[in-house]
Amino acid sequence: MKVLHIAEAIYGGGAENVFFRTVKGLQESHDDRFQHFVACKSSEYVSIKPDLDFKVNGKESESLISYIYSRSNFRLLSDYLNKLCPDIIHMQLVGNLSPSVLHAVYNYKRKYPKTRIIQTAHNFEHICSHYSAYDYRKSVRCVDCINNKYKTKVFYRLCSRKGALHSWAKGVAALVADFFYNRGLVDQLIAPSDFLANLLLQRYGNAEKVKVVRNSVDKVEAEARKKKNIVTYFGRLSEEKNVELLVKSIPEVRKKVPDVKLRIIGNGPTEEKLRRLVDELAIVDIVEFLPFTSQEKLFHLVEDAKAFVLASKFSETFALVMYECVLMDIIPVVAGYGAMKEGVEWMKCGFQFDGIDEAVLAENLVMALTNYEAHRDSLVKAQQRIRQELGYVHYMKNITDLYLKELKTS
């Protein structure tokens, strides 16, 4: 059986890492029942080279049009599908390739109706026109479009991150995508958390269509270094990640924990704003900014930290970093909603706060730092559960079993 894996890219953030690890694990499993092929944008940073390489868009104006509907991606994928003739198509994060990818897959499925289409949901694409389930104009989490077959509120709310033009582009692209999703394009949706699965169930009303398969968590080889009163954040530096709230909490933490340090690792559009804020708060001496780096190097940079903060304004769909931190004996302190709340409660390890109040965040950080040793037992128990239930082999078996189940129903 031929399986085609489709995604925007194979290197980048959490979703790209899941895609890479899925493809790599399945290819290395040497399961004679399946042949695996890859369609995505290539990257020099990973060993896997795509069988079909989607090109990066050029000028911004051309990119906007291509985002709504990329004729080149449609032609590329259509030709490749008809040449390869896959039995299973497993899509992951495909939004920025434009809905033309869905169009090509839809046409192929109409031609070969026994083909099974599986999609791993990494964001809120099926719930929200701009994928974030967050209204940037009102600064509130939002799933108001969840019960609409066609999501249109973005056109008059203009609630996307980059304003009116971006909102309209996202809205048009979402309408095209909805056209194919509403016609049963996807046979099986995979959600990495119960939180996202419940939203997808509300959207489609079909429990058989949605299955929870939690993402696998890398085995972390961290040295047993002495822990210090270090708070860390690593990831994208953007408005929605709300790192500003973390920075604002540090002066209050310093009053109770004089030797506290903050280590921020990452790049993004809010980096300069964060650096200015650090200057204004007069905490330059205890805040360190480091550029984003490889996972292996990253773990060595944070393994002496006691606490990690994830204060995202939107709900997240899995938040892999929480689990990775626990494996490094780092206590997660997270906003208490969405998959962040679910993750901390699933692990029975970490702290939650309201995601808004820097004073409440500071209180939680003080507790995590000053009572760190008291939480050793919860860290150990959480690590055991992660290794047992979120291991690489367990994840691969879940995916393979799902493929076999879908083939039986075709």
PDB file of C-alpha atoms in Angstrom, residues 120-122 190-194 196-197 211-215 317-318 323 342:
ATOM      1  CA  THR A 120      -3.672  15.336  11.603  1.00  0.00           C
ATOM      2  CA  ALA A 121      -4.976  18.637  12.982  1.00  0.00           C
ATOM      3  CA  HIS A 122      -2.215  20.788  14.461  1.00  0.00           C
ATOM      4  CA  ILE A 190      -6.453  12.934  14.194  1.00  0.00           C
ATOM      5  CA  ALA A 191      -6.388  15.297  17.178  1.00  0.00           C
ATOM      6  CA  PRO A 192      -3.350  15.440  19.505  1.00  0.00           C
ATOM      7  CA  SER A 193      -5.472  16.359  22.541  1.00  0.00           C
ATOM      8  CA  ASP A 194      -8.932  15.764  23.974  1.00  0.00           C
ATOM      9  CA  LEU A 196      -9.056  19.754  20.147  1.00  0.00           C
ATOM     10  CA  ALA A 197     -10.944  16.498  19.582  1.00  0.00           C
ATOM     11  CA  LYS A 211      -9.571  10.065  16.962  1.00  0.00           C
ATOM     12  CA  VAL A 212      -7.156  11.259  19.641  1.00  0.00           C
ATOM     13  CA  VAL A 213      -3.537  10.285  18.991  1.00  0.00           C
ATOM     14  CA  ARG A 214      -1.275  12.290  21.246  1.00  0.00           C
ATOM     15  CA  ASN A 215       1.982  13.408  19.674  1.00  0.00           C
ATOM     16  CA  THR A 317      -3.584  22.195  20.572  1.00  0.00           C
ATOM     17  CA  PHE A 318      -0.925  20.078  22.307  1.00  0.00           C
ATOM     18  CA  TYR A 323       6.200  17.473  28.123  1.00  0.00           C
ATOM     19  CA  GLU A 342      -5.110  19.463  29.751  1.00  0.00           C
TER      20      GLU A 342
END
